[in-house]
Amino acid sequence: MPEFSTEPFFEIARRLEMQGETGWLAVLAPVADSTAALDQLQTELQSILQKPARVIQLEPSTFEGLLEALHQPDDDAVILSSGTGLKREKWRSLDIMRSALERKGPVILWLATGDVANLVEHAPNLRSFIGGSIFLAGPDGGIMTETERQERLKQLSEHFQLTDQEVVRKAEVGELSNEPEFVEWLVLLDRGDLV
Amino acid sequence: MTLESARQRAVALDSSTHDALTALRLEPPRELFTHIRGYLFRRSREMKTENDAYKLLSYRPSNDLAEIELGPMIDKGPTPDYFRFDSGARLSFGLILREVDGRSEVVSFRYHYVFPDGRSPQYLRFDLNKAPHDDPLAEPRCHLHPGIDDVRIPFSVHNPVEILDRIFFVLERAT
């Protein structure tokens, strides 16, 4: 299998947005937690493209059912999920109906690991819609690093002239201010039980 | 009209703030984070000043709580980690959410919008405290600092994205 770049969903959605929102691309689902990842991709698409995003399962959909789902409506974002993978016959039939799959809104093929080889071998026309836009689903990012957490704690401590221990002690005896910085302080210390 | 009746009205206002917060149920924390990041990305695309929403915004879950943070906790002048506006203004904020039955409850927030140098007031700050203060007349639970740390003017509870709406489409356009 060729090497594909790993991209977070934010970046994948941004690429679609830059393509004028009508493009096709494919994403290789992560092996673990692929259902949660699919939900995240759907949310990210809605957020960046500012339009609804739907998931359509390619199996066991019929030809007519798939067309109806793709075209009613035809301007939202659609994720075509191959689930745990499609058989080569399904890829061949999708390739034959490729023209009917074209629509105004963007299409993301959500693929299982084994799908890429079948897509290339048995659905060359569909593959041409995607071009080089095949990505591995990457970590979504945005999680605060430990360095950032420590920096935030330092800012709070310097500004309020209190140590982390003093803040916890004040919270335990009900003497900590209710203001938002102190709530954030406790959460940064993983002491949400005191909030 | 006495100070005591003013305090009673302030208590009643905090009580209605509590009711509004109880009624406000948002998407799950991680989903709200994604929406806010997308919101900032879209606003950035409409501006000349470059802001990388992907790098600026951070998320941290902690048991049933989650925080969404942008920029420094304490404003000490312009640095690259703020969201920067074409006017020269800057924004930092922090939002704490509690996940309840697959939805988000807003626990607290602070949005600190600093006007460009030389403007008065120098800043506006929208705060939601986690609980009522002993003196809700002086410190309503949900309040606005009009550029003065010790002055807190009450305002109604909003969806966190609606506060961004006011900052981007009202404050920034008047700056």
mmCIF file of C-alpha atoms in Angstrom:
data_model
loop_
_atom_site.group_PDB
_atom_site.id
_atom_site.type_symbol
_atom_site.label_atom_id
_atom_site.label_comp_id
_atom_site.label_asym_id
_atom_site.label_seq_id
_atom_site.Cartn_x
_atom_site.Cartn_y
_atom_site.Cartn_z
ATOM 1 C CA MET A 1 0.000 0.000 0.000
ATOM 2 C CA PRO A 2 1.379 3.444 -0.853
ATOM 3 C CA GLU A 3 2.292 5.888 1.890
ATOM 4 C CA PHE A 4 -0.477 8.340 2.734
ATOM 5 C CA SER A 5 -0.113 11.438 4.836
ATOM 6 C CA THR A 6 -1.724 11.499 8.256
ATOM 7 C CA GLU A 7 -3.992 14.494 8.761
ATOM 8 C CA PRO A 8 -6.292 15.588 11.592
ATOM 9 C CA PHE A 9 -9.952 15.990 10.681
ATOM 10 C CA PHE A 10 -9.653 19.763 11.015
ATOM 11 C CA GLU A 11 -7.104 19.749 8.188
ATOM 12 C CA ILE A 12 -9.174 17.353 6.073
ATOM 13 C CA ALA A 13 -12.238 19.585 6.438
ATOM 14 C CA ARG A 14 -10.133 22.658 5.690
ATOM 15 C CA ARG A 15 -8.898 21.070 2.446
ATOM 16 C CA LEU A 16 -12.460 20.405 1.372
ATOM 17 C CA GLU A 17 -13.408 23.965 2.235
ATOM 18 C CA MET A 18 -10.517 25.255 0.097
ATOM 19 C CA GLN A 19 -11.597 23.049 -2.811
ATOM 20 C CA GLY A 20 -14.834 25.017 -2.956
ATOM 21 C CA GLU A 21 -16.743 22.427 -0.972
ATOM 22 C CA THR A 22 -17.534 20.191 -3.946
ATOM 23 C CA GLY A 23 -14.550 17.867 -3.824
ATOM 24 C CA TRP A 24 -14.049 14.205 -3.187
ATOM 25 C CA LEU A 25 -11.493 12.705 -0.869
ATOM 26 C CA ALA A 26 -10.889 9.492 1.001
ATOM 27 C CA VAL A 27 -9.958 8.885 4.614
ATOM 28 C CA LEU A 28 -8.597 5.642 5.975
ATOM 29 C CA ALA A 29 -10.399 4.987 9.240
ATOM 30 C CA PRO A 30 -8.303 4.275 12.340
ATOM 31 C CA VAL A 31 -8.372 0.657 13.462
ATOM 32 C CA ALA A 32 -9.344 1.578 17.018
ATOM 33 C CA ASP A 33 -12.437 3.613 17.920
ATOM 34 C CA SER A 34 -13.426 4.115 14.300
ATOM 35 C CA THR A 35 -17.054 4.844 15.235
ATOM 36 C CA ALA A 36 -16.029 7.659 17.561
ATOM 37 C CA ALA A 37 -13.620 8.926 14.903
ATOM 38 C CA LEU A 38 -16.408 8.937 12.336
ATOM 39 C CA ASP A 39 -18.550 11.049 14.697
ATOM 40 C CA GLN A 40 -15.653 13.462 15.125
ATOM 41 C CA LEU A 41 -15.163 13.776 11.377
ATOM 42 C CA GLN A 42 -18.863 14.490 10.936
ATOM 43 C CA THR A 43 -18.756 17.231 13.599
ATOM 44 C CA GLU A 44 -15.602 18.745 12.107
ATOM 45 C CA LEU A 45 -17.108 18.863 8.617
ATOM 46 C CA GLN A 46 -20.248 20.569 9.903
ATOM 47 C CA SER A 47 -18.166 23.057 11.811
ATOM 48 C CA ILE A 48 -15.710 24.004 9.067
ATOM 49 C CA LEU A 49 -18.004 23.745 6.045
ATOM 50 C CA GLN A 50 -20.958 25.274 7.890
ATOM 51 C CA LYS A 51 -23.355 22.797 6.365
ATOM 52 C CA PRO A 52 -24.975 19.543 7.495
ATOM 53 C CA ALA A 53 -22.918 16.368 7.201
ATOM 54 C CA ARG A 54 -24.476 12.908 6.900
ATOM 55 C CA VAL A 55 -23.059 9.406 7.123
ATOM 56 C CA ILE A 56 -24.315 6.933 4.517
ATOM 57 C CA GLN A 57 -23.396 3.263 4.831
ATOM 58 C CA LEU A 58 -22.382 1.732 1.495
ATOM 59 C CA GLU A 59 -23.464 -1.698 2.684
ATOM 60 C CA PRO A 60 -26.146 -2.908 2.579
ATOM 61 C CA SER A 61 -27.513 0.045 0.575
ATOM 62 C CA THR A 62 -29.108 -0.624 -2.786
ATOM 63 C CA PHE A 63 -28.265 1.320 -5.928
ATOM 64 C CA GLU A 64 -31.571 3.220 -5.736
ATOM 65 C CA GLY A 65 -31.265 3.832 -2.018
ATOM 66 C CA LEU A 66 -27.734 5.180 -2.375
ATOM 67 C CA LEU A 67 -28.704 7.531 -5.196
ATOM 68 C CA GLU A 68 -31.676 8.860 -3.292
ATOM 69 C CA ALA A 69 -29.554 9.477 -0.204
ATOM 70 C CA LEU A 70 -26.845 11.217 -2.214
ATOM 71 C CA HIS A 71 -29.167 13.519 -4.099
ATOM 72 C CA GLN A 72 -31.847 14.355 -1.581
ATOM 73 C CA PRO A 73 -30.347 16.746 -0.709
ATOM 74 C CA ASP A 74 -27.306 16.962 -2.964
ATOM 75 C CA ASP A 75 -25.534 19.965 -1.476
ATOM 76 C CA ASP A 76 -24.699 18.856 2.063
ATOM 77 C CA ALA A 77 -21.526 16.958 3.013
ATOM 78 C CA VAL A 78 -21.732 13.189 2.787
ATOM 79 C CA ILE A 79 -19.478 10.565 4.300
ATOM 80 C CA LEU A 80 -19.773 7.271 2.426
ATOM 81 C CA SER A 81 -18.707 4.649 4.914
ATOM 82 C CA SER A 82 -17.461 1.268 3.781
ATOM 83 C CA GLY A 83 -17.942 -0.093 7.296
ATOM 84 C CA THR A 84 -15.574 -2.972 7.840
ATOM 85 C CA GLY A 85 -14.719 -3.063 4.146
ATOM 86 C CA LEU A 86 -16.424 -3.716 0.820
ATOM 87 C CA LYS A 87 -16.092 -6.737 -1.450
ATOM 88 C CA ARG A 88 -14.523 -6.236 -4.858
ATOM 89 C CA GLU A 89 -17.923 -6.748 -6.568
ATOM 90 C CA LYS A 90 -19.326 -3.798 -4.647
ATOM 91 C CA TRP A 91 -16.421 -1.607 -5.721
ATOM 92 C CA ARG A 92 -16.982 -2.654 -9.348
ATOM 93 C CA SER A 93 -20.683 -1.793 -9.201
ATOM 94 C CA LEU A 94 -19.916 1.572 -7.562
ATOM 95 C CA ASP A 95 -17.426 2.286 -10.313
ATOM 96 C CA ILE A 96 -20.018 1.567 -13.007
ATOM 97 C CA MET A 97 -22.447 4.021 -11.406
ATOM 98 C CA ARG A 98 -19.790 6.656 -10.836
ATOM 99 C CA SER A 99 -21.536 9.370 -12.908
ATOM 100 C CA ALA A 100 -24.688 8.990 -10.870
ATOM 101 C CA LEU A 101 -22.667 9.531 -7.688
ATOM 102 C CA GLU A 102 -21.622 13.047 -8.697
ATOM 103 C CA ARG A 103 -23.293 15.768 -6.640
ATOM 104 C CA LYS A 104 -22.925 19.418 -5.607
ATOM 105 C CA GLY A 105 -21.781 18.788 -2.048
ATOM 106 C CA PRO A 106 -18.504 17.200 -0.944
ATOM 107 C CA VAL A 107 -18.097 13.441 -0.598
ATOM 108 C CA ILE A 108 -15.724 11.711 1.786
ATOM 109 C CA LEU A 109 -15.074 8.017 1.363
ATOM 110 C CA TRP A 110 -14.502 6.522 4.817
ATOM 111 C CA LEU A 111 -12.463 3.407 4.124
ATOM 112 C CA ALA A 112 -11.359 0.341 6.019
ATOM 113 C CA THR A 113 -7.719 -0.706 5.644
ATOM 114 C CA GLY A 114 -8.366 -3.288 2.946
ATOM 115 C CA ASP A 115 -10.444 -0.934 0.805
ATOM 116 C CA VAL A 116 -7.622 1.050 -0.786
ATOM 117 C CA ALA A 117 -6.276 -1.844 -2.835
ATOM 118 C CA ASN A 118 -9.790 -2.746 -4.010
ATOM 119 C CA LEU A 119 -10.569 0.880 -4.809
ATOM 120 C CA VAL A 120 -7.444 1.194 -6.946
ATOM 121 C CA GLU A 121 -7.873 -2.153 -8.667
ATOM 122 C CA HIS A 122 -11.628 -2.411 -9.116
ATOM 123 C CA ALA A 123 -12.897 1.179 -9.132
ATOM 124 C CA PRO A 124 -10.373 3.162 -11.196
ATOM 125 C CA ASN A 125 -12.898 5.775 -12.273
ATOM 126 C CA LEU A 126 -14.029 6.396 -8.738
ATOM 127 C CA ARG A 127 -10.383 6.564 -7.791
ATOM 128 C CA SER A 128 -9.913 9.344 -10.343
ATOM 129 C CA PHE A 129 -12.537 11.460 -8.520
ATOM 130 C CA ILE A 130 -10.307 11.319 -5.468
ATOM 131 C CA GLY A 131 -6.961 11.846 -7.158
ATOM 132 C CA GLY A 132 -4.216 12.090 -4.577
ATOM 133 C CA SER A 133 -6.549 13.072 -1.766
ATOM 134 C CA ILE A 134 -6.310 9.932 0.356
ATOM 135 C CA PHE A 135 -5.410 10.499 3.986
ATOM 136 C CA LEU A 136 -4.902 8.519 7.133
ATOM 137 C CA ALA A 137 -7.115 9.737 9.970
ATOM 138 C CA GLY A 138 -4.742 11.463 12.390
ATOM 139 C CA PRO A 139 -5.094 12.554 15.984
ATOM 140 C CA ASP A 140 -7.576 15.385 16.154
ATOM 141 C CA GLY A 141 -5.210 17.634 18.078
ATOM 142 C CA GLY A 142 -6.105 20.518 20.290
ATOM 143 C CA ILE A 143 -5.434 18.635 23.511
ATOM 144 C CA MET A 144 -3.588 20.841 25.977
ATOM 145 C CA THR A 145 -0.037 19.641 26.469
ATOM 146 C CA GLU A 146 1.556 19.151 29.872
ATOM 147 C CA THR A 147 3.863 22.106 29.137
ATOM 148 C CA GLU A 148 0.859 24.315 28.415
ATOM 149 C CA ARG A 149 -0.858 23.152 31.596
ATOM 150 C CA GLN A 150 2.211 23.983 33.674
ATOM 151 C CA GLU A 151 2.525 27.387 32.003
ATOM 152 C CA ARG A 152 -1.094 28.209 32.817
ATOM 153 C CA LEU A 153 -0.634 27.168 36.437
ATOM 154 C CA LYS A 154 2.459 29.350 36.636
ATOM 155 C CA GLN A 155 0.600 32.372 35.250
ATOM 156 C CA LEU A 156 -2.137 31.938 37.854
ATOM 157 C CA SER A 157 0.257 31.402 40.718
ATOM 158 C CA GLU A 158 2.355 34.468 39.849
ATOM 159 C CA HIS A 159 -0.654 36.707 39.347
ATOM 160 C CA PHE A 160 -2.591 35.738 42.472
ATOM 161 C CA GLN A 161 0.466 35.085 44.644
ATOM 162 C CA LEU A 162 -0.887 31.695 45.702
ATOM 163 C CA THR A 163 0.527 28.200 45.394
ATOM 164 C CA ASP A 164 -1.439 25.282 43.976
ATOM 165 C CA GLN A 165 -1.601 23.787 47.462
ATOM 166 C CA GLU A 166 -2.998 27.002 48.929
ATOM 167 C CA VAL A 167 -5.695 27.103 46.238
ATOM 168 C CA VAL A 168 -6.724 23.528 46.988
ATOM 169 C CA ARG A 169 -6.744 24.223 50.717
ATOM 170 C CA LYS A 170 -8.931 27.320 50.261
ATOM 171 C CA ALA A 171 -11.333 25.337 48.074
ATOM 172 C CA GLU A 172 -11.538 22.557 50.641
ATOM 173 C CA VAL A 173 -12.633 24.974 53.366
ATOM 174 C CA GLY A 174 -14.967 26.951 51.081
ATOM 175 C CA GLU A 175 -12.804 30.078 50.985
ATOM 176 C CA LEU A 176 -11.846 30.085 47.318
ATOM 177 C CA SER A 177 -13.290 32.778 45.073
ATOM 178 C CA ASN A 178 -16.025 31.661 42.656
ATOM 179 C CA GLU A 179 -14.428 33.590 39.789
ATOM 180 C CA PRO A 180 -13.635 31.712 36.590
ATOM 181 C CA GLU A 181 -9.833 31.760 36.925
ATOM 182 C CA PHE A 182 -10.064 29.782 40.161
ATOM 183 C CA VAL A 183 -12.401 27.242 38.618
ATOM 184 C CA GLU A 184 -9.911 26.799 35.764
ATOM 185 C CA TRP A 185 -7.115 26.534 38.317
ATOM 186 C CA LEU A 186 -8.816 23.612 40.083
ATOM 187 C CA VAL A 187 -9.565 21.874 36.785
ATOM 188 C CA LEU A 188 -5.939 22.298 35.695
ATOM 189 C CA LEU A 189 -5.002 20.534 38.937
ATOM 190 C CA ASP A 190 -7.562 17.783 38.206
ATOM 191 C CA ARG A 191 -9.455 18.804 41.326
ATOM 192 C CA GLY A 192 -12.812 19.185 39.659
ATOM 193 C CA ASP A 193 -14.304 17.530 42.728
ATOM 194 C CA LEU A 194 -13.789 20.879 44.486
ATOM 195 C CA VAL A 195 -15.592 22.903 41.791
ATOM 196 C CA MET B 1 -35.894 52.303 47.736
ATOM 197 C CA THR B 2 -33.165 51.114 50.028
ATOM 198 C CA LEU B 3 -29.883 49.334 49.672
ATOM 199 C CA GLU B 4 -31.568 46.281 51.133
ATOM 200 C CA SER B 5 -34.236 46.170 48.419
ATOM 201 C CA ALA B 6 -31.499 46.581 45.796
ATOM 202 C CA ARG B 7 -29.764 43.557 47.287
ATOM 203 C CA GLN B 8 -32.987 41.554 47.177
ATOM 204 C CA ARG B 9 -33.369 42.347 43.491
ATOM 205 C CA ALA B 10 -29.770 41.288 42.918
ATOM 206 C CA VAL B 11 -30.451 37.976 44.683
ATOM 207 C CA ALA B 12 -33.495 37.458 42.459
ATOM 208 C CA LEU B 13 -31.404 38.193 39.382
ATOM 209 C CA ASP B 14 -28.809 35.604 40.406
ATOM 210 C CA SER B 15 -31.632 33.147 40.934
ATOM 211 C CA SER B 16 -32.864 33.703 37.374
ATOM 212 C CA THR B 17 -29.269 33.289 36.163
ATOM 213 C CA HIS B 18 -29.205 29.924 37.910
ATOM 214 C CA ASP B 19 -32.469 28.929 36.213
ATOM 215 C CA ALA B 20 -31.135 29.994 32.806
ATOM 216 C CA LEU B 21 -27.966 27.961 33.316
ATOM 217 C CA THR B 22 -29.973 24.924 34.366
ATOM 218 C CA ALA B 23 -32.016 25.201 31.178
ATOM 219 C CA LEU B 24 -28.941 25.694 28.984
ATOM 220 C CA ARG B 25 -27.768 22.300 27.741
ATOM 221 C CA LEU B 26 -25.196 22.300 24.968
ATOM 222 C CA GLU B 27 -23.548 19.667 22.807
ATOM 223 C CA PRO B 28 -20.943 17.443 24.529
ATOM 224 C CA PRO B 29 -17.740 19.284 25.522
ATOM 225 C CA ARG B 30 -15.528 17.848 22.785
ATOM 226 C CA GLU B 31 -18.143 18.662 20.161
ATOM 227 C CA LEU B 32 -18.505 22.218 21.449
ATOM 228 C CA PHE B 33 -14.713 22.568 21.291
ATOM 229 C CA THR B 34 -14.798 21.506 17.635
ATOM 230 C CA HIS B 35 -17.586 23.982 16.906
ATOM 231 C CA ILE B 36 -15.753 26.854 18.572
ATOM 232 C CA ARG B 37 -12.576 25.977 16.658
ATOM 233 C CA GLY B 38 -14.546 25.906 13.414
ATOM 234 C CA TYR B 39 -16.167 29.216 14.352
ATOM 235 C CA LEU B 40 -12.780 30.852 14.910
ATOM 236 C CA PHE B 41 -11.494 29.339 11.663
ATOM 237 C CA ARG B 42 -14.429 30.815 9.724
ATOM 238 C CA ARG B 43 -14.016 34.240 11.322
ATOM 239 C CA SER B 44 -10.281 34.149 10.559
ATOM 240 C CA ARG B 45 -11.038 33.553 6.902
ATOM 241 C CA GLU B 46 -13.035 36.801 6.864
ATOM 242 C CA MET B 47 -10.139 38.826 8.284
ATOM 243 C CA LYS B 48 -6.791 40.099 7.077
ATOM 244 C CA THR B 49 -5.003 39.239 10.314
ATOM 245 C CA GLU B 50 -3.879 35.631 10.381
ATOM 246 C CA ASN B 51 -4.948 33.451 13.301
ATOM 247 C CA ASP B 52 -4.370 29.713 13.420
ATOM 248 C CA ALA B 53 -7.453 28.458 15.229
ATOM 249 C CA TYR B 54 -6.039 24.949 15.255
ATOM 250 C CA LYS B 55 -3.012 26.024 17.286
ATOM 251 C CA LEU B 56 -4.610 28.740 19.396
ATOM 252 C CA LEU B 57 -7.443 26.778 20.941
ATOM 253 C CA SER B 58 -6.820 23.986 23.413
ATOM 254 C CA TYR B 59 -8.984 21.434 25.152
ATOM 255 C CA ARG B 60 -8.463 19.530 28.365
ATOM 256 C CA PRO B 61 -10.875 16.964 29.804
ATOM 257 C CA SER B 62 -10.683 16.223 33.531
ATOM 258 C CA ASN B 63 -13.158 13.609 34.777
ATOM 259 C CA ASP B 64 -16.638 15.014 34.141
ATOM 260 C CA LEU B 65 -15.279 18.532 33.524
ATOM 261 C CA ALA B 66 -13.579 19.956 30.463
ATOM 262 C CA GLU B 67 -11.867 23.231 29.737
ATOM 263 C CA ILE B 68 -11.593 25.107 26.481
ATOM 264 C CA GLU B 69 -8.863 27.725 26.514
ATOM 265 C CA LEU B 70 -7.518 30.380 24.206
ATOM 266 C CA GLY B 71 -4.686 32.744 25.078
ATOM 267 C CA PRO B 72 -3.120 33.590 28.417
ATOM 268 C CA MET B 73 -4.998 33.224 31.690
ATOM 269 C CA ILE B 74 -3.974 36.747 32.700
ATOM 270 C CA ASP B 75 -3.742 39.587 30.197
ATOM 271 C CA LYS B 76 -0.303 41.169 30.304
ATOM 272 C CA GLY B 77 -0.125 42.797 26.910
ATOM 273 C CA PRO B 78 -0.045 41.539 23.323
ATOM 274 C CA THR B 79 1.614 38.183 22.650
ATOM 275 C CA PRO B 80 1.152 35.796 19.688
ATOM 276 C CA ASP B 81 -1.077 33.408 21.621
ATOM 277 C CA TYR B 82 -4.156 35.688 21.557
ATOM 278 C CA PHE B 83 -6.749 35.733 18.837
ATOM 279 C CA ARG B 84 -5.873 38.990 17.106
ATOM 280 C CA PHE B 85 -8.307 41.222 15.228
ATOM 281 C CA ASP B 86 -7.735 43.541 12.283
ATOM 282 C CA SER B 87 -8.517 46.499 14.553
ATOM 283 C CA GLY B 88 -5.563 45.631 16.772
ATOM 284 C CA ALA B 89 -7.831 44.248 19.492
ATOM 285 C CA ARG B 90 -7.109 40.871 21.075
ATOM 286 C CA LEU B 91 -9.145 38.129 22.710
ATOM 287 C CA SER B 92 -8.495 35.432 25.260
ATOM 288 C CA PHE B 93 -11.035 33.202 26.929
ATOM 289 C CA GLY B 94 -11.545 30.187 29.158
ATOM 290 C CA LEU B 95 -14.631 28.036 29.417
ATOM 291 C CA ILE B 96 -15.388 25.250 31.896
ATOM 292 C CA LEU B 97 -18.055 22.674 31.058
ATOM 293 C CA ARG B 98 -19.487 19.754 32.927
ATOM 294 C CA GLU B 99 -20.690 16.729 30.969
ATOM 295 C CA VAL B 100 -24.118 15.643 32.201
ATOM 296 C CA ASP B 101 -26.036 12.875 30.422
ATOM 297 C CA GLY B 102 -24.105 13.385 27.194
ATOM 298 C CA ARG B 103 -24.647 17.152 27.146
ATOM 299 C CA SER B 104 -22.664 20.126 28.465
ATOM 300 C CA GLU B 105 -23.560 22.308 31.385
ATOM 301 C CA VAL B 106 -21.723 25.636 31.541
ATOM 302 C CA VAL B 107 -19.879 25.948 34.862
ATOM 303 C CA SER B 108 -17.925 29.164 34.310
ATOM 304 C CA PHE B 109 -16.397 31.340 31.624
ATOM 305 C CA ARG B 110 -14.304 34.438 31.039
ATOM 306 C CA TYR B 111 -13.972 36.283 27.749
ATOM 307 C CA HIS B 112 -11.415 39.073 27.801
ATOM 308 C CA TYR B 113 -11.542 41.437 24.828
ATOM 309 C CA VAL B 114 -8.875 44.141 24.846
ATOM 310 C CA PHE B 115 -9.458 47.148 22.601
ATOM 311 C CA PRO B 116 -6.597 48.606 20.567
ATOM 312 C CA ASP B 117 -4.207 50.905 22.431
ATOM 313 C CA GLY B 118 -5.623 54.265 23.311
ATOM 314 C CA ARG B 119 -9.264 53.242 23.355
ATOM 315 C CA SER B 120 -11.508 53.722 26.337
ATOM 316 C CA PRO B 121 -12.578 51.528 27.976
ATOM 317 C CA GLN B 122 -9.403 49.533 27.576
ATOM 318 C CA TYR B 123 -11.182 46.199 27.778
ATOM 319 C CA LEU B 124 -14.479 44.383 28.224
ATOM 320 C CA ARG B 125 -14.619 41.165 30.126
ATOM 321 C CA PHE B 126 -17.568 38.779 30.256
ATOM 322 C CA ASP B 127 -17.485 36.505 33.310
ATOM 323 C CA LEU B 128 -19.631 33.723 34.643
ATOM 324 C CA ASN B 129 -18.765 32.693 38.204
ATOM 325 C CA LYS B 130 -19.346 29.120 39.273
ATOM 326 C CA ALA B 131 -21.686 30.121 42.100
ATOM 327 C CA PRO B 132 -23.372 33.246 43.500
ATOM 328 C CA HIS B 133 -21.335 35.719 45.533
ATOM 329 C CA ASP B 134 -22.333 36.696 49.072
ATOM 330 C CA ASP B 135 -23.012 40.200 47.751
ATOM 331 C CA PRO B 136 -24.715 39.694 44.356
ATOM 332 C CA LEU B 137 -25.306 43.436 44.007
ATOM 333 C CA ALA B 138 -21.571 44.071 43.850
ATOM 334 C CA GLU B 139 -20.808 40.822 42.053
ATOM 335 C CA PRO B 140 -23.620 39.291 40.013
ATOM 336 C CA ARG B 141 -22.869 35.732 39.029
ATOM 337 C CA CYS B 142 -22.893 36.590 35.322
ATOM 338 C CA HIS B 143 -21.329 40.003 34.782
ATOM 339 C CA LEU B 144 -19.426 42.356 32.511
ATOM 340 C CA HIS B 145 -16.349 44.331 33.542
ATOM 341 C CA PRO B 146 -16.468 47.593 31.565
ATOM 342 C CA GLY B 147 -12.697 48.104 31.671
ATOM 343 C CA ILE B 148 -12.705 48.384 35.470
ATOM 344 C CA ASP B 149 -11.767 45.337 37.526
ATOM 345 C CA ASP B 150 -13.965 46.235 40.496
ATOM 346 C CA VAL B 151 -17.089 47.111 38.529
ATOM 347 C CA ARG B 152 -19.351 44.226 37.526
ATOM 348 C CA ILE B 153 -22.483 44.916 35.517
ATOM 349 C CA PRO B 154 -24.961 42.047 35.257
ATOM 350 C CA PHE B 155 -25.767 40.505 31.915
ATOM 351 C CA SER B 156 -27.853 37.529 30.910
ATOM 352 C CA VAL B 157 -26.518 34.030 30.411
ATOM 353 C CA HIS B 158 -25.596 33.253 26.814
ATOM 354 C CA ASN B 159 -24.488 30.246 24.859
ATOM 355 C CA PRO B 160 -20.672 30.612 24.724
ATOM 356 C CA VAL B 161 -20.798 30.927 20.948
ATOM 357 C CA GLU B 162 -23.265 33.817 21.223
ATOM 358 C CA ILE B 163 -20.727 35.738 23.284
ATOM 359 C CA LEU B 164 -18.259 35.277 20.452
ATOM 360 C CA ASP B 165 -20.972 36.580 18.102
ATOM 361 C CA ARG B 166 -21.136 39.796 20.105
ATOM 362 C CA ILE B 167 -17.376 40.150 20.155
ATOM 363 C CA PHE B 168 -16.868 39.504 16.426
ATOM 364 C CA PHE B 169 -19.973 41.144 15.000
ATOM 365 C CA VAL B 170 -20.613 43.955 17.463
ATOM 366 C CA LEU B 171 -17.512 44.972 19.425
ATOM 367 C CA GLU B 172 -15.017 44.431 16.634
ATOM 368 C CA ARG B 173 -17.156 46.265 14.081
ATOM 369 C CA ALA B 174 -17.438 49.256 16.397
ATOM 370 C CA THR B 175 -13.687 49.369 16.996
#
